[in-house]
Coordinates of C-alpha atoms and ligand atoms in Angstrom, one line a residue:
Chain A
X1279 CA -28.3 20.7 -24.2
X1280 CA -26.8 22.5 -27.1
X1281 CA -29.3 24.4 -29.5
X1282 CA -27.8 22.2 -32.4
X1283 CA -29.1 19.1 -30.5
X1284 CA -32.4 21.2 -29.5
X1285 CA -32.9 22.1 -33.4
X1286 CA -32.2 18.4 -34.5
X1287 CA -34.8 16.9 -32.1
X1288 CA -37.1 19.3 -33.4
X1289 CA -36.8 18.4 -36.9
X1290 CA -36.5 14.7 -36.1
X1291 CA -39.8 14.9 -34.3
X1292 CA -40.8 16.8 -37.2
X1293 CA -40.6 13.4 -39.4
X1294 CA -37.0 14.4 -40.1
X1295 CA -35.0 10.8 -39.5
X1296 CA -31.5 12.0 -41.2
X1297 CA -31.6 14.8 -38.4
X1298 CA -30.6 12.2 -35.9
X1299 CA -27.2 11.5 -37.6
X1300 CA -26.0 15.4 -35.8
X1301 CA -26.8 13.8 -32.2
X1302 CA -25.3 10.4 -33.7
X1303 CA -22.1 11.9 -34.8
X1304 CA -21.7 13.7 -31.5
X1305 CA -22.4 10.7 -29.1
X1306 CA -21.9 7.5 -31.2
X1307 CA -18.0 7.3 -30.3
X1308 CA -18.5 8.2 -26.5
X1309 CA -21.5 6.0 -26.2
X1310 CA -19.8 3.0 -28.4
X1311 CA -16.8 3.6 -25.9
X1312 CA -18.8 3.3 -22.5
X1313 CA -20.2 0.0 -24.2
X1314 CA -16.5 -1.5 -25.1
X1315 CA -15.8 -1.2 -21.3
X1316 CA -19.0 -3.3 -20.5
X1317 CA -19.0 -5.9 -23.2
X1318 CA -15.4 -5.9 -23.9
X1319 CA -15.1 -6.4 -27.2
X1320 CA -16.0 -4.6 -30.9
X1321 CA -18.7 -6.2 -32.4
X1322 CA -20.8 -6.4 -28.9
X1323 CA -20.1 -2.7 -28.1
X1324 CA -21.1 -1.3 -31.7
X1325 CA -24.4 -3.8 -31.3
X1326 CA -25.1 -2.2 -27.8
X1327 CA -24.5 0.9 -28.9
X1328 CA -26.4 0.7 -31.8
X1329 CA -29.7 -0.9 -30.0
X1330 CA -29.1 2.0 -27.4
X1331 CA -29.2 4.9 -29.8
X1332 CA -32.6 3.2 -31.7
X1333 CA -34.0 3.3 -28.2
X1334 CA -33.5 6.6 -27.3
X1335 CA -34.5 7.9 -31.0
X1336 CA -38.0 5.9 -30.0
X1337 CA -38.0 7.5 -26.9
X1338 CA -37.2 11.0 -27.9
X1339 CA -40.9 11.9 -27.9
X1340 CA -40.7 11.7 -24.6
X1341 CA -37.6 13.6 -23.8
X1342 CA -37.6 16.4 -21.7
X1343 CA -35.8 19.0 -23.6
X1344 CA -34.0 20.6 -20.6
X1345 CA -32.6 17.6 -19.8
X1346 CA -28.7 16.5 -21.0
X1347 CA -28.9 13.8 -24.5
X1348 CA -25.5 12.9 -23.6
X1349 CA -26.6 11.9 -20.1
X1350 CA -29.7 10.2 -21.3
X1351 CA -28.1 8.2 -23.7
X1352 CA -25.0 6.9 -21.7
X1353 CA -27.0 5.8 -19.1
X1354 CA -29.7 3.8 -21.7
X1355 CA -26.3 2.6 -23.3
X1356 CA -24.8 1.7 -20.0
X1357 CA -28.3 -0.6 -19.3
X1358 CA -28.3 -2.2 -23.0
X1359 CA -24.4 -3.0 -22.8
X1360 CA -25.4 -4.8 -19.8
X1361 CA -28.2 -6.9 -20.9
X1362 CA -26.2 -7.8 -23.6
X1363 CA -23.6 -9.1 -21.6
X1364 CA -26.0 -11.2 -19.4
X1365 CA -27.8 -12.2 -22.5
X1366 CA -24.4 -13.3 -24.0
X1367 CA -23.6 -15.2 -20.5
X1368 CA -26.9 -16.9 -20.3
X1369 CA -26.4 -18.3 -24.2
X1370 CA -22.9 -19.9 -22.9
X1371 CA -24.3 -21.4 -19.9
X1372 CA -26.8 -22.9 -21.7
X1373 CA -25.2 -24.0 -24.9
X1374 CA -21.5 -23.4 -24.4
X1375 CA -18.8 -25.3 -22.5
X1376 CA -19.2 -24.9 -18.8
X1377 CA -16.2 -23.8 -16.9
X1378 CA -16.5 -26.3 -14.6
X1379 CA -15.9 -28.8 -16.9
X1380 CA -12.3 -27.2 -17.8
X1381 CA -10.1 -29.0 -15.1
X1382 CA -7.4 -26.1 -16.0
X1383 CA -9.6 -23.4 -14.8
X1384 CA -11.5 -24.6 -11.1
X1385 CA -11.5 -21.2 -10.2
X1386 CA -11.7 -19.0 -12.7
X1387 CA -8.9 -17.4 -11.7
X1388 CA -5.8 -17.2 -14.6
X1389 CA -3.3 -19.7 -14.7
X1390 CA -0.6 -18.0 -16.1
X1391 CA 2.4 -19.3 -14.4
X1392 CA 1.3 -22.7 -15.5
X1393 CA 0.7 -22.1 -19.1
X1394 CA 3.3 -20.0 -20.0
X1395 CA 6.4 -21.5 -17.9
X1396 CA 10.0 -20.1 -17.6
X1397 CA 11.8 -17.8 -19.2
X1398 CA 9.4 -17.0 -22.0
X1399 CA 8.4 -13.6 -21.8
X1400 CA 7.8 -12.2 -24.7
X1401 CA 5.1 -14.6 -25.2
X1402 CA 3.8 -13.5 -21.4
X1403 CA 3.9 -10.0 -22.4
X1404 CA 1.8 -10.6 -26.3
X1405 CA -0.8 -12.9 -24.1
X1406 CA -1.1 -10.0 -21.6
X1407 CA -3.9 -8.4 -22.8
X1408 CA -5.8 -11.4 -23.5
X1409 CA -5.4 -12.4 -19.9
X1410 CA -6.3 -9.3 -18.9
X1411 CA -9.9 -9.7 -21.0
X1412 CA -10.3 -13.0 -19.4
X1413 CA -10.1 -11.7 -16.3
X1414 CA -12.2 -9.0 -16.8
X1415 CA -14.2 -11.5 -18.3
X1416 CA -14.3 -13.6 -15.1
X1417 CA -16.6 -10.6 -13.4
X1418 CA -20.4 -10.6 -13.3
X1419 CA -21.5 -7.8 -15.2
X1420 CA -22.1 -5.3 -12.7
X1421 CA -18.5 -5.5 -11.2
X1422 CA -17.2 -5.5 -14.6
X1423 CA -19.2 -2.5 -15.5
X1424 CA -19.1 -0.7 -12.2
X1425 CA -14.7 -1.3 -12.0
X1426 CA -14.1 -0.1 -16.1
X1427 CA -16.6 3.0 -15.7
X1428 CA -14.9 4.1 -12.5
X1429 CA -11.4 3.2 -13.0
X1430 CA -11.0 3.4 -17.4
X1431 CA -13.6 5.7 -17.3
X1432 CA -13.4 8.1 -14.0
X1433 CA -16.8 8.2 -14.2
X1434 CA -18.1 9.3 -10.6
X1435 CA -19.7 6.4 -8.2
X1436 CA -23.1 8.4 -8.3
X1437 CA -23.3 8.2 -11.9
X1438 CA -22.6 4.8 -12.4
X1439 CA -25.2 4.1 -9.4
X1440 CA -28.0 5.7 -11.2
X1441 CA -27.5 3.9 -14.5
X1442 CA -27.4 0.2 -13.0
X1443 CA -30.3 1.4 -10.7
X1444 CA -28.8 0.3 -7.8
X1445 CA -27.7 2.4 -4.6
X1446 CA -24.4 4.1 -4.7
X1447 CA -23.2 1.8 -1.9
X1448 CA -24.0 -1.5 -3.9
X1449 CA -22.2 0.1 -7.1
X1450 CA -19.0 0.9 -4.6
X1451 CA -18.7 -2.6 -3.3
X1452 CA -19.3 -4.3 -6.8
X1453 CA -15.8 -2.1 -7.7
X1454 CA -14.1 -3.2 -4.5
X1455 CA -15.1 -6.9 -5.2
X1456 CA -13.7 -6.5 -8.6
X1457 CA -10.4 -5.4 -7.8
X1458 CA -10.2 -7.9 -5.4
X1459 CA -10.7 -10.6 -7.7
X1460 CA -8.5 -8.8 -10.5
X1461 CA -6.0 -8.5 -7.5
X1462 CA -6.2 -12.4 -6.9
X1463 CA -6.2 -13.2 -10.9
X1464 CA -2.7 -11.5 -11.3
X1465 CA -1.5 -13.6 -8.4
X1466 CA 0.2 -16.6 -10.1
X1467 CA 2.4 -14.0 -12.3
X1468 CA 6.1 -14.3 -11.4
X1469 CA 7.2 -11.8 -9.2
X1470 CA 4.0 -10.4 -9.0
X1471 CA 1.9 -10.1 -5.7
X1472 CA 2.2 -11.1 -2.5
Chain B
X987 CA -1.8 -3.3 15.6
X988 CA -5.2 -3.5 13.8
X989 CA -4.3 -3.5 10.3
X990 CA -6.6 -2.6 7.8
X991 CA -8.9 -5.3 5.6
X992 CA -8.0 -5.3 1.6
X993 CA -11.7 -3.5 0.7
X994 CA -10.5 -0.9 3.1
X995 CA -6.9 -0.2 1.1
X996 CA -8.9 -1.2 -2.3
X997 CA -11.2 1.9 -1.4
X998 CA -7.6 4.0 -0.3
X999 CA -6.0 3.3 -3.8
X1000 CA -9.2 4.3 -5.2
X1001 CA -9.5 7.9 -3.0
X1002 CA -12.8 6.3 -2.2
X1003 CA -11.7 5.9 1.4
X1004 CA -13.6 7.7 4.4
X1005 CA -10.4 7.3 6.2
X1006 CA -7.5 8.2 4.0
X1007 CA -5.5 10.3 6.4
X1008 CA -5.4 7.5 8.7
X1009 CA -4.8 4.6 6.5
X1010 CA -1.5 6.4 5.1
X1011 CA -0.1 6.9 8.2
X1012 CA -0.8 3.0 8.8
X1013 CA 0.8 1.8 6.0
X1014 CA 3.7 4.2 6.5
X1015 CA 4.3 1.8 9.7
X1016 CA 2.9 -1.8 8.4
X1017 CA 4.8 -3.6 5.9
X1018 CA 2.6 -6.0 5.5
X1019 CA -0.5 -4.0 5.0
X1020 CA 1.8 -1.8 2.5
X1021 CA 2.5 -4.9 0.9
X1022 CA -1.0 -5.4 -0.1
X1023 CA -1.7 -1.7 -0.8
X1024 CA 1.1 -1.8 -3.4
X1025 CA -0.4 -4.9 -5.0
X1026 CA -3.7 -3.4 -5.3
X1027 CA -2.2 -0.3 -7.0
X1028 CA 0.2 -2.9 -9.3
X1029 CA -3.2 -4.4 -10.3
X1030 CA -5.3 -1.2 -11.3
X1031 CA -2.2 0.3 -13.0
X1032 CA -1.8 -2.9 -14.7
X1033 CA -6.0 -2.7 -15.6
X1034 CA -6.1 0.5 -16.5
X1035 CA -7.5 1.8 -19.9
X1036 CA -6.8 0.2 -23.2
X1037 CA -7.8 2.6 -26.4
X1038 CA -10.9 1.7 -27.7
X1039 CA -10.7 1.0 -31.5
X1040 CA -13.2 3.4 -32.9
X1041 CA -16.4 2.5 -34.4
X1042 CA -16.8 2.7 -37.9
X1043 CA -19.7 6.0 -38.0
X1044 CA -20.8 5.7 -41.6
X1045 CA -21.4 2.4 -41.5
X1046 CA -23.3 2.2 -38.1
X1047 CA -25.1 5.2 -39.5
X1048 CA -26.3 3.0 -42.6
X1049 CA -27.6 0.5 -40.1
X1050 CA -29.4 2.6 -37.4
X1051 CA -30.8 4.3 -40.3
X1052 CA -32.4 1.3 -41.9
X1053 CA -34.5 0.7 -38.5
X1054 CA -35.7 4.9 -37.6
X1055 CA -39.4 5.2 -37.9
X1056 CA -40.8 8.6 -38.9
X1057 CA -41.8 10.1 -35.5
X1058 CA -44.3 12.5 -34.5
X1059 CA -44.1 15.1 -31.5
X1060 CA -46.0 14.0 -28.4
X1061 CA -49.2 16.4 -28.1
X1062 CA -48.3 18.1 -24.8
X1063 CA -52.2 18.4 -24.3
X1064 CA -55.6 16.6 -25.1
X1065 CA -53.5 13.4 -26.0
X1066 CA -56.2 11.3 -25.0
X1067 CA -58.9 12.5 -27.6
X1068 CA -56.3 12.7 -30.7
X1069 CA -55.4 9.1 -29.9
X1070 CA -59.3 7.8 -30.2
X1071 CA -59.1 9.2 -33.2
X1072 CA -57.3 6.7 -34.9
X1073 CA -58.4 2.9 -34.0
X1074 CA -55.1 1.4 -33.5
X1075 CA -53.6 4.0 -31.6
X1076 CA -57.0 4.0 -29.0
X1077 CA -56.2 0.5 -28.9
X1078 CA -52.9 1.4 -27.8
X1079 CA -54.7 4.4 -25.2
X1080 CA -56.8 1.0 -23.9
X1081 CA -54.1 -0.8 -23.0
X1082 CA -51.9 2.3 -21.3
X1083 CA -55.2 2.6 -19.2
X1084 CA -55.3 -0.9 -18.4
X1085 CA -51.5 -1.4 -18.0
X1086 CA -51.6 2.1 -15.3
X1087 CA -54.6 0.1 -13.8
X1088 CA -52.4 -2.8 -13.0
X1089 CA -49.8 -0.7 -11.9
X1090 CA -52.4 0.9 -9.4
X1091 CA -53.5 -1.9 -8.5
X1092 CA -50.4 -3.8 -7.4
X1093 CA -49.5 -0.3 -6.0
X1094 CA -52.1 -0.9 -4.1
X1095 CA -52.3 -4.1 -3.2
X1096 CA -48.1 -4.3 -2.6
X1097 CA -46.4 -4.8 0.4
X1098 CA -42.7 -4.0 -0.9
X1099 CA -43.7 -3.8 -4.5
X1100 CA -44.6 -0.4 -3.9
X1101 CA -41.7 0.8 -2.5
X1102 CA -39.4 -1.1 -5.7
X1103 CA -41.2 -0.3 -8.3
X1104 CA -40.1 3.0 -9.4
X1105 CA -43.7 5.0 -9.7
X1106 CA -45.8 5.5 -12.2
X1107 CA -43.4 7.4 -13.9
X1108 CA -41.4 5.1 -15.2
X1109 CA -44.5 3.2 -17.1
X1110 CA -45.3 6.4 -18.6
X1111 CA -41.9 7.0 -19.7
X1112 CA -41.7 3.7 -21.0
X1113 CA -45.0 4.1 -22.9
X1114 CA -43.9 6.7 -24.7
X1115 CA -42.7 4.4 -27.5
X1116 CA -46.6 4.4 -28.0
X1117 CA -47.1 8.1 -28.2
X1118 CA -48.2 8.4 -31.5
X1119 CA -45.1 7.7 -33.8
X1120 CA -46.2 3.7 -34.8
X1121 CA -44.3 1.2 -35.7
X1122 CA -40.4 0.6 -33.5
X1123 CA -39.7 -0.2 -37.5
X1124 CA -41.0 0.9 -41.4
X1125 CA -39.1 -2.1 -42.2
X1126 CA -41.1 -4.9 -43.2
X1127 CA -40.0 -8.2 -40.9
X1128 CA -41.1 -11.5 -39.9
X1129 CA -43.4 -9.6 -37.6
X1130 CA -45.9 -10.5 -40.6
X1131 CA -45.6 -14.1 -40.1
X1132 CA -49.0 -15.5 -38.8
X1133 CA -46.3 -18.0 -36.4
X1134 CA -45.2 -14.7 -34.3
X1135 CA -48.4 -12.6 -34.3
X1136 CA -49.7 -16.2 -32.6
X1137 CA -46.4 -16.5 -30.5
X1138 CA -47.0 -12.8 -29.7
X1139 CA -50.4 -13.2 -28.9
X1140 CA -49.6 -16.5 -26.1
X1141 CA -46.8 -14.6 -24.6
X1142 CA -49.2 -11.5 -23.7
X1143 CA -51.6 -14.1 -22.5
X1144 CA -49.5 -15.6 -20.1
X1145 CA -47.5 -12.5 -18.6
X1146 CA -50.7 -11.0 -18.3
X1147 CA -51.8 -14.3 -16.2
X1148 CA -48.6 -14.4 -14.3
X1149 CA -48.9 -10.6 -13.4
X1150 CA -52.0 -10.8 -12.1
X1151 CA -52.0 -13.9 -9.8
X1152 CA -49.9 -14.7 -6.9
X1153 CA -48.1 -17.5 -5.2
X1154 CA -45.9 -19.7 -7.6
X1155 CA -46.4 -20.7 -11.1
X1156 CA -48.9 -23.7 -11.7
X1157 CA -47.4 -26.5 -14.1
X1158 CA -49.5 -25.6 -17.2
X1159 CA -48.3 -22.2 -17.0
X1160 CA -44.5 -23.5 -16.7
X1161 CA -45.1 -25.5 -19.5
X1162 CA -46.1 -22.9 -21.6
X1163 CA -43.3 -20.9 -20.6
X1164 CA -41.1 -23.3 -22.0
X1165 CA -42.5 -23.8 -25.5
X1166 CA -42.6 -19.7 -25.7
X1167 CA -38.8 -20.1 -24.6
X1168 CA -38.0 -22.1 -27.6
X1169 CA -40.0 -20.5 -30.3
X1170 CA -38.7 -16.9 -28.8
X1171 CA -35.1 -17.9 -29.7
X1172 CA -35.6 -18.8 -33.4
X1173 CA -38.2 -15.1 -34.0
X1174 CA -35.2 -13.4 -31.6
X1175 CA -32.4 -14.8 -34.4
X1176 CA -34.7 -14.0 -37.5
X1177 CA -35.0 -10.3 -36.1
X1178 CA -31.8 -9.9 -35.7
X1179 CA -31.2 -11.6 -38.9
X1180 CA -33.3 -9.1 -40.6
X1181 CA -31.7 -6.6 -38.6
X1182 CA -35.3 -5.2 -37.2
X1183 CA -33.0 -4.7 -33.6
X1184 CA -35.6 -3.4 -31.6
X1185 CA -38.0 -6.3 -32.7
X1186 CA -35.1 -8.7 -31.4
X1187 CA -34.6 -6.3 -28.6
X1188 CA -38.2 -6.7 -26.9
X1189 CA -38.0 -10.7 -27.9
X1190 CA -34.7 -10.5 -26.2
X1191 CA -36.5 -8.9 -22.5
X1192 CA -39.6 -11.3 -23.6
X1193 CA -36.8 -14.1 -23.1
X1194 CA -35.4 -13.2 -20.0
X1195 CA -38.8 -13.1 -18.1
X1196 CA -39.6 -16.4 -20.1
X1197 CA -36.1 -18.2 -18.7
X1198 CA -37.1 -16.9 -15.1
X1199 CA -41.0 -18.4 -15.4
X1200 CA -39.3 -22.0 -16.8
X1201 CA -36.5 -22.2 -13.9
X1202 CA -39.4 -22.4 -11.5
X1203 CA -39.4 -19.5 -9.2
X1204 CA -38.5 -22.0 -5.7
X1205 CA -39.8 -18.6 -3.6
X1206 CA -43.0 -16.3 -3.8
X1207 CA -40.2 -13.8 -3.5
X1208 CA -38.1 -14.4 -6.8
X1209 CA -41.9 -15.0 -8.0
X1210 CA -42.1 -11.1 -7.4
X1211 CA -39.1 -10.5 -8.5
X1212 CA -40.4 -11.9 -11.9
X1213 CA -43.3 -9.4 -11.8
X1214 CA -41.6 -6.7 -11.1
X1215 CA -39.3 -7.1 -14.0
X1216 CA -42.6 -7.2 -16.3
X1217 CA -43.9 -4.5 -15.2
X1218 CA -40.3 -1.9 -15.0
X1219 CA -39.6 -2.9 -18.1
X1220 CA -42.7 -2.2 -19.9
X1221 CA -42.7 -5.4 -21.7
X1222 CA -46.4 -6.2 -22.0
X1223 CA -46.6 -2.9 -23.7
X1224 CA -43.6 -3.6 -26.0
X1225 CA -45.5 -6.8 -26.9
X1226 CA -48.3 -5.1 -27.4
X1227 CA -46.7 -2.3 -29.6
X1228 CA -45.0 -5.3 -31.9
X1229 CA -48.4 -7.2 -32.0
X1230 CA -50.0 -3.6 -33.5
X1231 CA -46.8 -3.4 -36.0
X1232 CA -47.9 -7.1 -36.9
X1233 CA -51.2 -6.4 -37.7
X1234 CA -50.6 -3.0 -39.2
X1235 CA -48.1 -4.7 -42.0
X1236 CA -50.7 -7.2 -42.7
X1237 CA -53.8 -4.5 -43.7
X1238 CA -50.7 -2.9 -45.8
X1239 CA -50.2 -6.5 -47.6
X1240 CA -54.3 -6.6 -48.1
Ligands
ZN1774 ZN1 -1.3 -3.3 8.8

């Protein structure tokens, strides 16, 4: 760690709380950015991010000074995305629509070919990206977390291991699993995959 | 010819492959397995990053800001003494002691539990939200309603009940793990509301364990599973830190 970091935890654990904007200013976007990929959208990301810089500023007592902030917090970013995302998935099962109740979707897979017919593609290409979140969408949240961090993010599989506390073996297969089903979502695109 | 499975060319596209060298020369001969390799590559090119629209700094700043307590540097030495010192804060000392206790104990006691949970360690790093700095928020919250220092108070009762017996849940107990369910979700929302996030944040983890006791653990193992999340996450503790907060705010009111 930096000595600007090192002299900014000193004075925040010195009662200092505007010290904590330097290591804010200097993580925020990279931290709010690793949280995007998880949650996949704005509002989610900048809450996760958010709740995961208040934990680690409640927490820095206990930091070990030779130890990397930038690590430290991805990784408690990387745990509070996900929570948020299961949290967010439990509230829709429970009070949302279920999916299996939309006959258009049995398989969560993305009809495109069906809703978007013919010779329209323009409108294909402006929907693109929002089939592309629903598909995303479609993972669990470790696949989705464990596929964006390694291929968006080129984070290595170790890493990404470590912060979803699993071996680097389960974290591997939840990327393989997830390009498989990406794989099988783009399917019913014309003249797509075979 | 033996082709390859779509995990093993997922893995190739991804130079995560053990066996790159001889997967390319396959796929130089297969058409169909190059078929599917070039689909998988189609589908990471056509998933691959988006920009991020950036966050807005100042105004996150604002809000983080609103929610820092003053902190305090951990005493590297003699932190037991310092700590008895001030009521509360031995109260908080009492139940680290108790709360390592359990740990040892199930540590212990454990078949696998020992080898999952991830050591003392990680309880003391999680108690150091307790070291000394007070309240997760100076702002003043709902925390001061009498309705959540009694919700607070049941939910420490009954994790404290789950996490010390064994086999599944009796009824009374799932019950009560119900009407805590409901209750949690209207203090979580008024946190939030308030914007006191790591109040909403520990009613959020209180949740999760809750949703797990009411769905009925079918298996002693999922029933473990339950009390290992308690105890990783530190969640009595957080209770306990937010039941101190509660009662703190109410002496200030007195
Ligand atoms: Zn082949």
């Amino acid at each position: 760690m930096n000595k600007a970091e090192a002299d900014a935890i000193e004075q925040i654990l010195a009662g200092n709380r505007d010290a904590y904007r330097v290591l804010m200013d200097r993580h925020f976007s990279a931290v709010h950015r690793i949280a995007f990929r998880i949650t996949g959208n704005q509002a989610d990301a900048e809450e996760a991010a958010q709740e995961a810089f208040l934990r680690a500023y409640n927490k820095l007592p206990g930091f070990r000074r030779d130890a990397s902030f930038s690590t430290w917090i991805t990784r408690i970013a990387m745990n509070t995305a996900i929570n948020l995302v299961e949290r967010r998935n439990r509230d829709l099962s429970q009070h949302g629509p279920r999916i299996a109740d939309n006959p258009s979707a049995p398989d969560q897979t993305v009809q495109m070919a069906d809703v978007y017919p013919g010779p329209e593609r323009q409108l294909l290409d402006r929907e693109a990206a929002t089939l592309r979140a629903e598909a995303l969408a479609a993972l669990t949240p470790m696949e989705r977390t464990a596929f964006t961090l390694r291929h968006m993010e080129d984070l290595p599989i170790a890493e990404i291991a470590a912060a979803l506390n699993v071996p680097a073996n389960s974290a591997k297969q939840a990327v393989f699993r997830a390009v498989g089903k990406l794989r099988r979502s783009l399917a019913p695109l014309a003249g797509g995959l075979q | 010819m033996t082709h390859f499975s779509e995990e093993d060319l997922i893995a190739y596209q991804l130079h995560e492959s053990s066996d790159e060298a001889a997967i390319k020369r396959h796929l130089d001969e297969c058409s169909d397995c190059a078929a599917v390799s070039d689909s998988i590559a189609e589908t990471l090119r056509v998933f691959s990053s988006e920009p991020v629209p950036p966050p807005d700094l100042d105004r996150n700043w604002q809000r983080l800001r609103g929610n820092l307590s003053v902190l305090t540097p951990a005493p590297r030495r003699a932190r037991f003494p310092r700590f008895l010192l001030w009521p509360t804060a031995g109260l908080a000392a009492a139940a680290l002691l108790l709360f390592a206790f359990v740990g040892i104990h199930i540590t212990h006691n454990g078949d696998r539990i020992a080898d999952l949970l991830p050591s003392l360690d990680r309880l003391n790093h999680t108690n150091t939200a307790i070291n000394g700095h007070g309240p997760l928020t100076t702002e003043p919250t709902a925390a001061a309603d009498p309705g959540m220092a009694n919700h607070l108070d049941a939910a420490e009762r009954l994790l404290t009940e789950v996490n010390h017996t064994s086999g599944p849940l009796d009824p009374a107990d799932r019950a009560q793990a119900r009407q805590l369910l409901l209750s949690n979700a209207v203090y979580t929302r008024t946190a939030r509301d308030h914007g006191n996030l790591a109040q909403a944040a520990v009613l959020d983890d209180l949740g999760r364990v809750l949703t797990t006791l009411d769905n009925e653990p079918p298996s002693p193992h999922k029933t473990l599973q339950v009390r290992l999340e308690m105890n990783t996450s530190g969640l009595l503790l957080d209770i306990r830190i937010l039941r101190q907060n509660d009662e703190r705010q109410n002496e200030n009111r007195q």
